N, CA and C of each residue as an Amber inpcrd file, in Angstrom:
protein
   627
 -64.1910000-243.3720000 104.6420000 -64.1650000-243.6470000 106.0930000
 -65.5770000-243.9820000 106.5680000 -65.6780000-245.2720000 107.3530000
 -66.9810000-245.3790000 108.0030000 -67.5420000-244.7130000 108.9520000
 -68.9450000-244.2900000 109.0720000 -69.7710000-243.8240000 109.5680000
 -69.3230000-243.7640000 111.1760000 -69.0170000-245.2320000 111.7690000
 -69.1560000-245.3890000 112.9860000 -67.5750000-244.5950000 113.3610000
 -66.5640000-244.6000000 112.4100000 -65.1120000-244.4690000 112.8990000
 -65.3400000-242.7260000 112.5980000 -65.7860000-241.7060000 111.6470000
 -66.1800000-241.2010000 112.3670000 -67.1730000-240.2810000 113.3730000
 -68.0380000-241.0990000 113.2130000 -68.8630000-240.7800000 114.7490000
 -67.5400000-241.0810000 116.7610000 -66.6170000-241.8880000 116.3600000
 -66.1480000-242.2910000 117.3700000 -65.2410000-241.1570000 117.1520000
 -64.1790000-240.6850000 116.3120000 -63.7210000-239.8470000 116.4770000
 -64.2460000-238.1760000 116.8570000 -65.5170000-238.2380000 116.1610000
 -66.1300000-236.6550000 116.8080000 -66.1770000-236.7640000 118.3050000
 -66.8630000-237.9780000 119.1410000 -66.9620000-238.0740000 120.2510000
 -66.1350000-238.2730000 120.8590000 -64.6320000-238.4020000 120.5460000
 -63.3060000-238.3870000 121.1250000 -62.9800000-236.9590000 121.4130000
 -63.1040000-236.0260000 120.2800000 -62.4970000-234.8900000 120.3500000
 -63.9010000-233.7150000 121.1640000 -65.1850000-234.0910000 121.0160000
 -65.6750000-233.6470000 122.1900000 -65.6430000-234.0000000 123.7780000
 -65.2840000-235.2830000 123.9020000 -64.7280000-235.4040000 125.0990000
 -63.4850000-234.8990000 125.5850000 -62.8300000-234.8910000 124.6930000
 -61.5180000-234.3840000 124.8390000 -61.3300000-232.7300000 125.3830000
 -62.3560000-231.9220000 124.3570000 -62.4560000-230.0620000 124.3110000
 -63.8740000-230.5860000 126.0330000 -64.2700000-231.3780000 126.1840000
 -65.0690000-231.1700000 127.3880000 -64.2050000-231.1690000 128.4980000
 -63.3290000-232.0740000 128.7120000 -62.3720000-232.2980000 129.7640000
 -61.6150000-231.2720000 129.6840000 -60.7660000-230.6330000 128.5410000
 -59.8660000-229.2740000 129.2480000 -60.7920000-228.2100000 129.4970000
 -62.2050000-227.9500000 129.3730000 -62.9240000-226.8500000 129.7650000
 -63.3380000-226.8210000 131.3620000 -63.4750000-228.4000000 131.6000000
 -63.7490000-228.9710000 132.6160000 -61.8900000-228.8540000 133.6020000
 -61.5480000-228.8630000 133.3170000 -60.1050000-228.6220000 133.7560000
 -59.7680000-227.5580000 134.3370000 -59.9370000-226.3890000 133.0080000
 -59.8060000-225.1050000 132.8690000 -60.8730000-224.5330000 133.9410000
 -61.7970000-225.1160000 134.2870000 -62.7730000-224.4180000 135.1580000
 -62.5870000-224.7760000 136.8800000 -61.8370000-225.9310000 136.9990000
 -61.6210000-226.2620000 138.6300000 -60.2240000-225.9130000 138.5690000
 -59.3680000-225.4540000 137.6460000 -58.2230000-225.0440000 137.8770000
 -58.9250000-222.9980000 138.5270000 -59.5690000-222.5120000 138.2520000
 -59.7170000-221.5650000 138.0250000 -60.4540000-221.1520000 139.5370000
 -61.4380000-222.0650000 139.9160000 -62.5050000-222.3790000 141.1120000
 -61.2330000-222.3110000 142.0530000 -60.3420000-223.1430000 142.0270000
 -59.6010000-223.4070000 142.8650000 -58.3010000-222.8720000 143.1830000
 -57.9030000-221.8240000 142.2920000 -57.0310000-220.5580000 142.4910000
 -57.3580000-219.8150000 143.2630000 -58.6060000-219.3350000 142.7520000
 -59.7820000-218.1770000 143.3210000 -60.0550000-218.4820000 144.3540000
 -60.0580000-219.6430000 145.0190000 -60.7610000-220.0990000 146.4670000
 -59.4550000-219.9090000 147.6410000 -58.1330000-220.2970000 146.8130000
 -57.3060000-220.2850000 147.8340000 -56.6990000-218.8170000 147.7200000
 -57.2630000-217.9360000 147.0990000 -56.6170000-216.5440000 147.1320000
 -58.0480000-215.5500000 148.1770000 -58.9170000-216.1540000 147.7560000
 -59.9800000-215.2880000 148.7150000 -59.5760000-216.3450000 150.0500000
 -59.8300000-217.2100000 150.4950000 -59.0280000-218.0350000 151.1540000
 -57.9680000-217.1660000 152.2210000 -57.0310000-216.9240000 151.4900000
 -55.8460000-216.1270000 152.1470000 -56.3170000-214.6170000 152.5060000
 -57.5370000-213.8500000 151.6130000 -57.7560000-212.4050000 151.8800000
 -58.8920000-212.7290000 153.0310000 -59.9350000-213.8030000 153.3170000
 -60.5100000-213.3450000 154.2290000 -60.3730000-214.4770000 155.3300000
 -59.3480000-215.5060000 155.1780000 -59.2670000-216.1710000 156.3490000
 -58.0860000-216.1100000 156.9080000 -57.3530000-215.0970000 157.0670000
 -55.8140000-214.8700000 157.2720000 -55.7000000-213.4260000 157.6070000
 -55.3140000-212.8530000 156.5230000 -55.2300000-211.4770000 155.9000000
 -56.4840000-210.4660000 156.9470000 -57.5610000-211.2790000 156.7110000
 -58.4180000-210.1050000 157.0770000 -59.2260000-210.5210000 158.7450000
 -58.3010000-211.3750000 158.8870000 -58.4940000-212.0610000 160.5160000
 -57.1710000-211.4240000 161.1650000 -55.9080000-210.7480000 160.4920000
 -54.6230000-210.7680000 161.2840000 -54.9780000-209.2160000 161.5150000
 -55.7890000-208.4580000 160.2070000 -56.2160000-206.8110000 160.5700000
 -57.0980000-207.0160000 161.9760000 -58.0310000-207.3640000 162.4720000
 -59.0290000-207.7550000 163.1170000 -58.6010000-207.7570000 164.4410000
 -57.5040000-208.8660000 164.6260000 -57.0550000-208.9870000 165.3590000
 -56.2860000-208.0370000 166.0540000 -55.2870000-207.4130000 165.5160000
 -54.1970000-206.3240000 165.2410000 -55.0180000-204.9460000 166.0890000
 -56.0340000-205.0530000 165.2670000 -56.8700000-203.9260000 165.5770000
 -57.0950000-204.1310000 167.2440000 -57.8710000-205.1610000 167.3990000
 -58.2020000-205.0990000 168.8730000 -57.3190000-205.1850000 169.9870000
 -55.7440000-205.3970000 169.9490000 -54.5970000-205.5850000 170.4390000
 -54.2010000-203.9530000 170.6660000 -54.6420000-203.2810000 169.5390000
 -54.3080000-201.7960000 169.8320000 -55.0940000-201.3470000 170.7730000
 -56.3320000-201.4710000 170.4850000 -57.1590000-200.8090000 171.7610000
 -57.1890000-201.8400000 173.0950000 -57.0060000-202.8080000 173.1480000
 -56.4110000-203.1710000 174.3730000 -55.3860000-202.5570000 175.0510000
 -54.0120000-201.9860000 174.3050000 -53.3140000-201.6970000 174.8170000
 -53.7540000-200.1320000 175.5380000 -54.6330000-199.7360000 174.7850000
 -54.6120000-198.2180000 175.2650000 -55.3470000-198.7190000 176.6890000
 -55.9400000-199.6950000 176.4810000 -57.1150000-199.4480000 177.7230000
 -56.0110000-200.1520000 179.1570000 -55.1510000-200.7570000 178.5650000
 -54.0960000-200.9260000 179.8990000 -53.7130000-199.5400000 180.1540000
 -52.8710000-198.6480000 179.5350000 -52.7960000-197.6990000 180.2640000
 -53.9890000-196.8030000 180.8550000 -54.9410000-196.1970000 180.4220000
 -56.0630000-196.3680000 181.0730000 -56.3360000-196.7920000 181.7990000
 -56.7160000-197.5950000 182.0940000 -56.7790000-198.3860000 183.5180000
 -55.7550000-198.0510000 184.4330000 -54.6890000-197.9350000 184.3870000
 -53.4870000-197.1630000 184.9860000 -53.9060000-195.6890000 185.7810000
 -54.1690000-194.7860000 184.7110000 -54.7770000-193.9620000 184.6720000
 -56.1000000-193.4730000 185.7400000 -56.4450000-194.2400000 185.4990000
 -57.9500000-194.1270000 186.4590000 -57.3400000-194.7610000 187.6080000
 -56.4100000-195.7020000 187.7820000 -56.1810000-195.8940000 189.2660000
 -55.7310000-195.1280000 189.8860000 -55.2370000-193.8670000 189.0420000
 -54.1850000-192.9590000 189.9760000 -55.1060000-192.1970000 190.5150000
 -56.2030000-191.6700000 189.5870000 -57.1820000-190.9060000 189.7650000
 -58.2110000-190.8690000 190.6500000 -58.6170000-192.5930000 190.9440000
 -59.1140000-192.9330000 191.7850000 -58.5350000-193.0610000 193.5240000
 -57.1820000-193.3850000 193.6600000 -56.0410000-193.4940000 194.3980000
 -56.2490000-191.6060000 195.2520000 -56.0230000-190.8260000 194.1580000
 -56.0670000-189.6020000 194.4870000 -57.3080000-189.1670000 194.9370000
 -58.2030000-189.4680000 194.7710000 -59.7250000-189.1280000 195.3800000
 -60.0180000-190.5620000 196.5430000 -58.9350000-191.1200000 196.9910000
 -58.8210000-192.3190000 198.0400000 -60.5300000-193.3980000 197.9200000
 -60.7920000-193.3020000 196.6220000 -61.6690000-194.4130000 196.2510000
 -61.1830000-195.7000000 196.2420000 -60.8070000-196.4820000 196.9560000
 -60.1330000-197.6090000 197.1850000 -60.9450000-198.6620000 196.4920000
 -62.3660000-198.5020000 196.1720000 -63.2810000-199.6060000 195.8980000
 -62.8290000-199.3190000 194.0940000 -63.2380000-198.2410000 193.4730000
 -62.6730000-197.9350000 192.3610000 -61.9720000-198.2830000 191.7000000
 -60.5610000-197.8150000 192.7560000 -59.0820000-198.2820000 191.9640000
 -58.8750000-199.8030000 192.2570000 -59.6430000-200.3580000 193.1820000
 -59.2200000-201.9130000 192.4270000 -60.3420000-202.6220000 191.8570000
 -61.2000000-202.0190000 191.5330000 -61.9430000-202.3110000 190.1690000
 -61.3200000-202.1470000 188.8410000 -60.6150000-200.6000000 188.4950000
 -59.7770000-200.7030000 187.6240000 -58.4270000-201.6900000 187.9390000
 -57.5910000-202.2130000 188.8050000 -56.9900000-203.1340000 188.7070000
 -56.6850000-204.3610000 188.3370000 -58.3420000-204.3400000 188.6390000
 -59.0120000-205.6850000 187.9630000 -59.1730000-205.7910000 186.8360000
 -59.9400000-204.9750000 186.1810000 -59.7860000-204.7270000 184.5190000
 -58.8430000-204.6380000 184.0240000 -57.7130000-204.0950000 184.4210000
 -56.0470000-204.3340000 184.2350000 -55.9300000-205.3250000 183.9330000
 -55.9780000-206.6520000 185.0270000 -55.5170000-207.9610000 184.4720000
 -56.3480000-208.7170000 183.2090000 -57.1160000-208.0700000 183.6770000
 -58.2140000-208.7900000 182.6760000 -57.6360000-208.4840000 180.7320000
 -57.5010000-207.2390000 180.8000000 -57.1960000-206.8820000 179.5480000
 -55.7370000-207.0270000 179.1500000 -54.7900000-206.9740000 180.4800000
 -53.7080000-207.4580000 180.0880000 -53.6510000-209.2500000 179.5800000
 -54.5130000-210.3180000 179.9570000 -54.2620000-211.6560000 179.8060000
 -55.4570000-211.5650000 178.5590000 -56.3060000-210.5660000 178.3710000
 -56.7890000-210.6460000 176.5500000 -55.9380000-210.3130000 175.6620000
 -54.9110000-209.4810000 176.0240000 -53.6310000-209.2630000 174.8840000
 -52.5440000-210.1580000 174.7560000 -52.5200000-211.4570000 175.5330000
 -52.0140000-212.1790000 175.2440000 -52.4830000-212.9100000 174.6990000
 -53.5320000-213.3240000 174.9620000 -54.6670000-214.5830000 173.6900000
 -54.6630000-213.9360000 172.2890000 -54.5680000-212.2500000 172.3980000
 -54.6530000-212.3270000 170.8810000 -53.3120000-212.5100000 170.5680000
 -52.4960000-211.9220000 170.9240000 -51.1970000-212.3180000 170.4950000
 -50.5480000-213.5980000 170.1780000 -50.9440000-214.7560000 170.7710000
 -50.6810000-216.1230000 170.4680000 -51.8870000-216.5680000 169.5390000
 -52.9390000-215.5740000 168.6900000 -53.4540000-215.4250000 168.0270000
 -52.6670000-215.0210000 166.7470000 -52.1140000-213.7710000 166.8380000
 -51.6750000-213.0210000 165.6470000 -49.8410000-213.6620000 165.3980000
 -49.5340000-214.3520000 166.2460000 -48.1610000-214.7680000 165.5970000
 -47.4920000-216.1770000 164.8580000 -48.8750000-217.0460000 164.8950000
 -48.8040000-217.9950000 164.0650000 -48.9040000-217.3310000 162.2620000
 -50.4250000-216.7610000 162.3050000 -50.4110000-215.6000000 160.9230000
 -49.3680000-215.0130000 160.1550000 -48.2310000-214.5900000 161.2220000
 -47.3010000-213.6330000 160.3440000 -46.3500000-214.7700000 159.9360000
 -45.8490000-213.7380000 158.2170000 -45.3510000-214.5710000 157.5040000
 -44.4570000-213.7530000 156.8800000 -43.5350000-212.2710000 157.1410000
 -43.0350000-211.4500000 156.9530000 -42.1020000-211.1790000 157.8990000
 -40.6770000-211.0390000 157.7430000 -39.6290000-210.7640000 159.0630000
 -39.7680000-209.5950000 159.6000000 -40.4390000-208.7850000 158.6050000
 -40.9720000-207.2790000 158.7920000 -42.0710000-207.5720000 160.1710000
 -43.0990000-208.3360000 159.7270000 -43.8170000-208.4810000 160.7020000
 -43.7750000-209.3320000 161.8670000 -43.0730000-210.2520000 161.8540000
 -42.6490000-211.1840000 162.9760000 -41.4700000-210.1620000 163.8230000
 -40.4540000-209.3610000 163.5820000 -39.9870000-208.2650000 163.9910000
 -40.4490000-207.3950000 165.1850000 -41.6440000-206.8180000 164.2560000
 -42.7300000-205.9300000 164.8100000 -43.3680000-206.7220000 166.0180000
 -43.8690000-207.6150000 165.8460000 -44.5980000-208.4590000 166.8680000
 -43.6670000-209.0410000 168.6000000 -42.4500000-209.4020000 168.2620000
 -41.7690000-209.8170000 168.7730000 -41.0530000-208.3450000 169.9540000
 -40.6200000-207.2060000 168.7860000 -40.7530000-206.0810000 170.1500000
 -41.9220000-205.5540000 170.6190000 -43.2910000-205.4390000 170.3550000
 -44.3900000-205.2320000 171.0470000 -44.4520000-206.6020000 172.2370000
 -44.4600000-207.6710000 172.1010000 -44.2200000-208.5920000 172.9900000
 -43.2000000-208.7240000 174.3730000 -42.1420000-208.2970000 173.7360000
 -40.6620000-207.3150000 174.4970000 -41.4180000-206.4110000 175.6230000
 -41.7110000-205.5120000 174.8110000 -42.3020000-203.8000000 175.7430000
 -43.6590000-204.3680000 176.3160000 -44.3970000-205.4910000 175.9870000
 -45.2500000-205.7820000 176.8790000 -45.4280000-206.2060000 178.3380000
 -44.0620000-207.6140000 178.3090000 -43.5660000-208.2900000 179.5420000
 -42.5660000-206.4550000 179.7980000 -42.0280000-205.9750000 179.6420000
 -41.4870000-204.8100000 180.5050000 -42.8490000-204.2450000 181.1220000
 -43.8150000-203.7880000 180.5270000 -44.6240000-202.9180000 181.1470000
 -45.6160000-203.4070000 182.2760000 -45.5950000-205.1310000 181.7970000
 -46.0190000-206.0690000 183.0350000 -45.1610000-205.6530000 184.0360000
 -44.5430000-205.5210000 184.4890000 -43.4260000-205.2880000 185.6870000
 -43.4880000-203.6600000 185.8780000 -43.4860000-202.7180000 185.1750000
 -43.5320000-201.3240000 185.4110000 -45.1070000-201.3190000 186.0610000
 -46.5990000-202.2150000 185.6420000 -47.4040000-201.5130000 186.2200000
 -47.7680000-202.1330000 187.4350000 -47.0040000-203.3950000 187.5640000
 -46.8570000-203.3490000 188.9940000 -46.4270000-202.7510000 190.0580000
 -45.2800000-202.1610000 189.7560000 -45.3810000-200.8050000 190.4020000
 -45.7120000-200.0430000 190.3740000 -46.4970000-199.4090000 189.4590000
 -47.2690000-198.5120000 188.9780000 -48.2550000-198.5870000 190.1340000
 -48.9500000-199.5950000 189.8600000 -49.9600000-200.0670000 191.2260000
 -49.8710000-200.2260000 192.5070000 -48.2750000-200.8040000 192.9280000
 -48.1030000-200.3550000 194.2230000 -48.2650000-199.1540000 194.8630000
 -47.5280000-198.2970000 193.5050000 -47.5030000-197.0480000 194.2950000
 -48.9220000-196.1910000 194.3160000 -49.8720000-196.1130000 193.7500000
 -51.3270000-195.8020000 193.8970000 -51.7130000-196.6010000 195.0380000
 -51.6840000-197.9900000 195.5240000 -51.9950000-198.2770000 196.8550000
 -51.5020000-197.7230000 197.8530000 -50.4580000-197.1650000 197.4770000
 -49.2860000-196.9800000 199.2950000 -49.6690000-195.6000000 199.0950000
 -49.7350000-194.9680000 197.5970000 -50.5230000-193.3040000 197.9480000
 -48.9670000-192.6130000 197.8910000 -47.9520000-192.9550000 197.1970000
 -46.6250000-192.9890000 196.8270000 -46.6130000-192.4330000 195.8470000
 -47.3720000-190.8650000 195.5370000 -47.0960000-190.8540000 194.0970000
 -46.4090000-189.9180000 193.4750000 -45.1070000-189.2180000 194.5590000
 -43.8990000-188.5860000 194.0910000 -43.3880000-189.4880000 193.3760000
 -43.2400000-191.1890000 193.2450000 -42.7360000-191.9480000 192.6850000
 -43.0000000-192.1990000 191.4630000 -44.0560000-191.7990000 191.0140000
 -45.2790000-191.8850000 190.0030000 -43.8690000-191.1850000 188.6360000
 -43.2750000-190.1270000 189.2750000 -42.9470000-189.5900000 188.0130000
 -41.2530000-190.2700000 187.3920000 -41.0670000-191.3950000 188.1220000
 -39.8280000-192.4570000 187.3280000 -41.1290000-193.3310000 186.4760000
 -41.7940000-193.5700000 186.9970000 -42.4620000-194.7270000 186.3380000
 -43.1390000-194.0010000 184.8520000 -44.1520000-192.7540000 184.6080000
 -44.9840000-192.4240000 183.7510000 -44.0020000-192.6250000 182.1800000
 -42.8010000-191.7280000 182.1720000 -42.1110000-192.4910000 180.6460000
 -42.3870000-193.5430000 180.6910000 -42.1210000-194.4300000 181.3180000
 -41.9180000-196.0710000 181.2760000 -43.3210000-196.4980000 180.3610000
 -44.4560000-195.7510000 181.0530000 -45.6430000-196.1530000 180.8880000
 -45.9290000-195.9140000 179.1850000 -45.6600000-194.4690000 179.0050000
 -45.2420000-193.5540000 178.2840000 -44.7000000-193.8400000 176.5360000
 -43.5170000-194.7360000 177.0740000 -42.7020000-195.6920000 176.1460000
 -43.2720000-196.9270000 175.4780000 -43.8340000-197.6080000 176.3910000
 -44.8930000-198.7550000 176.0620000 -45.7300000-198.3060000 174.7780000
 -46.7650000-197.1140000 175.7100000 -47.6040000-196.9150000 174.6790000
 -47.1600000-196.3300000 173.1280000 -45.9150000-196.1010000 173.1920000
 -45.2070000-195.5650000 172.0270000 -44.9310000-196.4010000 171.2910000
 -44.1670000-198.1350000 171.7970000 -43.8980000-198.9200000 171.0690000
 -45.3640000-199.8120000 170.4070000 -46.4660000-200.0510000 171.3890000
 -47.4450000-200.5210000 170.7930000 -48.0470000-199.8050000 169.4550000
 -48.0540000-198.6040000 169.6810000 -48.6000000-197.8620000 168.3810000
 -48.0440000-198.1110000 167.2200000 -46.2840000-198.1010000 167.5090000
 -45.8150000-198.4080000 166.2980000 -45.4850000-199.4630000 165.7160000
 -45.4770000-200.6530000 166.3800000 -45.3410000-202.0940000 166.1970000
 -46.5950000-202.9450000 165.5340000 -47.6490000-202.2170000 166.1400000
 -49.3300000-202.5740000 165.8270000 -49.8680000-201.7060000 164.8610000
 -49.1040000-200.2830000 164.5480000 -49.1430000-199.6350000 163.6920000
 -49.0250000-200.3940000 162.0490000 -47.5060000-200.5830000 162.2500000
 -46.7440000-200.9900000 161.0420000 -47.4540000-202.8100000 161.1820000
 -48.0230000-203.5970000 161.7130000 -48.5180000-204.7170000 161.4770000
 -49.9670000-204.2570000 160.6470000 -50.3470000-203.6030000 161.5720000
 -51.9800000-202.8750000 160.4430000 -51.8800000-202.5130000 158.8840000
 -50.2910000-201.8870000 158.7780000 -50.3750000-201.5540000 157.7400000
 -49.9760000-202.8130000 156.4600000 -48.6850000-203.4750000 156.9520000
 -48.4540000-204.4980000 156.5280000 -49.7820000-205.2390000 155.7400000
 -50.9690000-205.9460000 156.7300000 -51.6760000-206.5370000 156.7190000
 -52.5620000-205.8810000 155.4160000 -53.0960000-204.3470000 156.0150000
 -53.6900000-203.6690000 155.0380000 -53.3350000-203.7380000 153.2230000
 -51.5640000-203.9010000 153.5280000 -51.5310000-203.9170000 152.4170000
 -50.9970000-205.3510000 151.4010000 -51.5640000-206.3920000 152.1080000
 -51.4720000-207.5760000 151.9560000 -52.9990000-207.9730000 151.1520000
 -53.6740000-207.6740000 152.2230000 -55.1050000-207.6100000 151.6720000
 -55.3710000-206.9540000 150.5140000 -54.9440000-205.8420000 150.3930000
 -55.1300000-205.2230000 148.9620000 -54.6870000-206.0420000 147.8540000
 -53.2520000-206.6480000 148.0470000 -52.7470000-207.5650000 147.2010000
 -53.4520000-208.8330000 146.6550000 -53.7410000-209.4850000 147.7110000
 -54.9810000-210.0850000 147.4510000 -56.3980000-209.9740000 146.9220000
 -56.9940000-209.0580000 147.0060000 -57.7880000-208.4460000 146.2040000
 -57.8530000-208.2730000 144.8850000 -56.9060000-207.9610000 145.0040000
 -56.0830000-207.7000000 143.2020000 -55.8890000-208.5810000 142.3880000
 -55.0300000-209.6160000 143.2240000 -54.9820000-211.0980000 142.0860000
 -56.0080000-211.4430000 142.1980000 -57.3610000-211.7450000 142.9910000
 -58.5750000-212.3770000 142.8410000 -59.5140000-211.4020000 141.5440000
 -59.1890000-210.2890000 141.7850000 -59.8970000-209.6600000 140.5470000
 -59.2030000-209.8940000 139.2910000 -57.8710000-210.2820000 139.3230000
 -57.3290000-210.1020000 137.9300000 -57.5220000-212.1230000 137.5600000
 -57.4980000-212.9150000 138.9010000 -57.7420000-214.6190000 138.2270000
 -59.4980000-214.3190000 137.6870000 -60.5080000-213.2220000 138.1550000
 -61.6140000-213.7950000 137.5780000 -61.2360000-213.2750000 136.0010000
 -60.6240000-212.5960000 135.7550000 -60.8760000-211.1000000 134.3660000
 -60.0370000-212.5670000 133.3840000 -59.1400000-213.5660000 134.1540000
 -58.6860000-214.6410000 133.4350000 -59.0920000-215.6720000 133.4640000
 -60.0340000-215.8860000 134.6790000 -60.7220000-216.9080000 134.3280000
 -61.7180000-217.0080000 133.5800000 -62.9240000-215.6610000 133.2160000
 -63.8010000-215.4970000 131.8880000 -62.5370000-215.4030000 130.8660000
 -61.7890000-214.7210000 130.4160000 -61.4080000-215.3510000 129.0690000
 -60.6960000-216.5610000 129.1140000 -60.0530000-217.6920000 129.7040000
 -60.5230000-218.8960000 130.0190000 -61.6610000-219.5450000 129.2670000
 -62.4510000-219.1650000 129.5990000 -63.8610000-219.8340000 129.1530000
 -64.2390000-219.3640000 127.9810000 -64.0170000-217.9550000 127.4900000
 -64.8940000-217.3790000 126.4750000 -64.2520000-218.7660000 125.6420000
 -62.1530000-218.3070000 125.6780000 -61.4520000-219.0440000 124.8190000
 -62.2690000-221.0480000 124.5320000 -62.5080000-221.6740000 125.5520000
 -62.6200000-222.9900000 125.5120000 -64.2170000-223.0970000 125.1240000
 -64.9000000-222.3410000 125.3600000 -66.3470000-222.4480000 124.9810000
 -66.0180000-222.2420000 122.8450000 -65.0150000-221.2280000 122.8680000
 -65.1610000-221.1350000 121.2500000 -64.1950000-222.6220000 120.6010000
 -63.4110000-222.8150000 121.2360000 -62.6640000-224.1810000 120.8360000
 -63.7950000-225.4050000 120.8950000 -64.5470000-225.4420000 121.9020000
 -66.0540000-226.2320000 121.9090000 -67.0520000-225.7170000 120.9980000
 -67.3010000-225.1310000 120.8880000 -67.8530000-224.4350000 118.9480000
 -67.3670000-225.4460000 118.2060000 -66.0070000-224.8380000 117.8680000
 -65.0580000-225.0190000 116.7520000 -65.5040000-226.3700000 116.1630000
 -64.9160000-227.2390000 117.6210000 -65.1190000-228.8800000 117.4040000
 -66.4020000-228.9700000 116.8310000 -67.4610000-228.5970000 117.4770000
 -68.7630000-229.2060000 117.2820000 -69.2080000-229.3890000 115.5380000
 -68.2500000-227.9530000 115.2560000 -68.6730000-227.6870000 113.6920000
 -67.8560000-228.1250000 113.0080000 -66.7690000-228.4920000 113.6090000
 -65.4710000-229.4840000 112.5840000 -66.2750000-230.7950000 113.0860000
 -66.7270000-231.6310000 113.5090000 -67.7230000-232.5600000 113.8050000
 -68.6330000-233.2400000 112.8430000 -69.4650000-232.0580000 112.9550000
 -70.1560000-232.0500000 111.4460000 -70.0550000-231.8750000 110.3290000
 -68.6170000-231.1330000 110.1210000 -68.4340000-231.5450000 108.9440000
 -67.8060000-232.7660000 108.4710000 -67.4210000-233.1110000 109.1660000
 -66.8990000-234.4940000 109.4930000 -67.8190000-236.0080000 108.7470000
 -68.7070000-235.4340000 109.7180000 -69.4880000-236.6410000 109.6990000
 -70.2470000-236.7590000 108.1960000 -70.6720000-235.3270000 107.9300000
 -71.5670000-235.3230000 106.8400000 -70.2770000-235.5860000 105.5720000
 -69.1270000-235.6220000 105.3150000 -68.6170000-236.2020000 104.2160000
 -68.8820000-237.4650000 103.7110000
């Protein structure tokens, strides 16, 4: 066999072991990217979110809270300062929420989201009266409304609860396959770096016959 045929064949079959290593390595880049991908541009944006939706909610009732308090010590300047913060934090729990329900991707969690959304528009309407009656100074009335209030905060905990956890344990999942594609993507490589050996030295022997 001539020299040049094979010199052309060694350089076939190193191009060849270069391209699946080269393969093997943006297949691998690009698993890994769309799995961290999903743990920190999704996953760990829907905890985030989730999170601050909870303490929003507490601080609506709160705000509740302090109006009565304020109402009762006839601080009128007070309690509609907290009123104000009322709306305010009530129309931030809706931005996150048309935040957090594109994200979900679980009936478990679209579920969850959908009755916290429910008990939200109810409690919109309960703390309007809630608030009337701290203005008018009405607050034998106070005690139909406080379950109401009561209930809310019961369903947010557990709706935003079980989404936290969901999420939490989504993220973990993710975590996991990204640690287990790198532990496969080095042997990946160890494997194609020794098949790139192999060639180099079936190559030469090649050539030198």
């Amino acid at each position: 066999m001539k020299i040049s045929t094979k010199l052309y064949g060694a350089i076939g079959a190193m191009a060849l072991t270069g391209m699946l290593v080269s393969g093997a390595g943006i297949w691998f880049v690009r698993t890994l990217g769309e799995e961290l991908s999903v743990a920190t541009g999704q996953t760990a944006l829907k905890l985030d979110l989730v999170n601050a939706t909870r303490a929003r909610s507490w601080e609506l009732v709160a705000a509740l809270q302090w109006m009565f308090l304020n109402a009762t010590l006839k601080n009128e300047r007070a309690m509609e300062a907290n009123a104000q913060r009322w709306d305010a934090v009530f129309k931030r729990t809706a931005e996150q929420v048309n935040q957090i329900r594109p994200l979900l991707s679980t009936p478990e969690t679209v579920s969850a989201m959908a009755r916290f959304e429910s008990a939200r528009a109810d409690f919109e309407t309960v703390s309007a009266e809630y608030r009337r009656v701290c203005r008018e100074q009405k607050f034998d009335q106070l005690a139909d409304l406080m379950p109401k209030v009561q209930a809310f905060a019961a369903v947010a905990d557990e709706t935003l609860n079980l989404l936290k956890d969901a999420n939490r344990k989504s993220l973990a999942e993710s975590q996991e396959r990204a640690t287990s594609l790198r532990s496969l993507g080095l042997a990946v490589n160890i494997f194609m770096s020794l098949v790139l050996l192999a060639t180099v030295a079936l190559v030469v022997i090649v050539v030198r016959k």
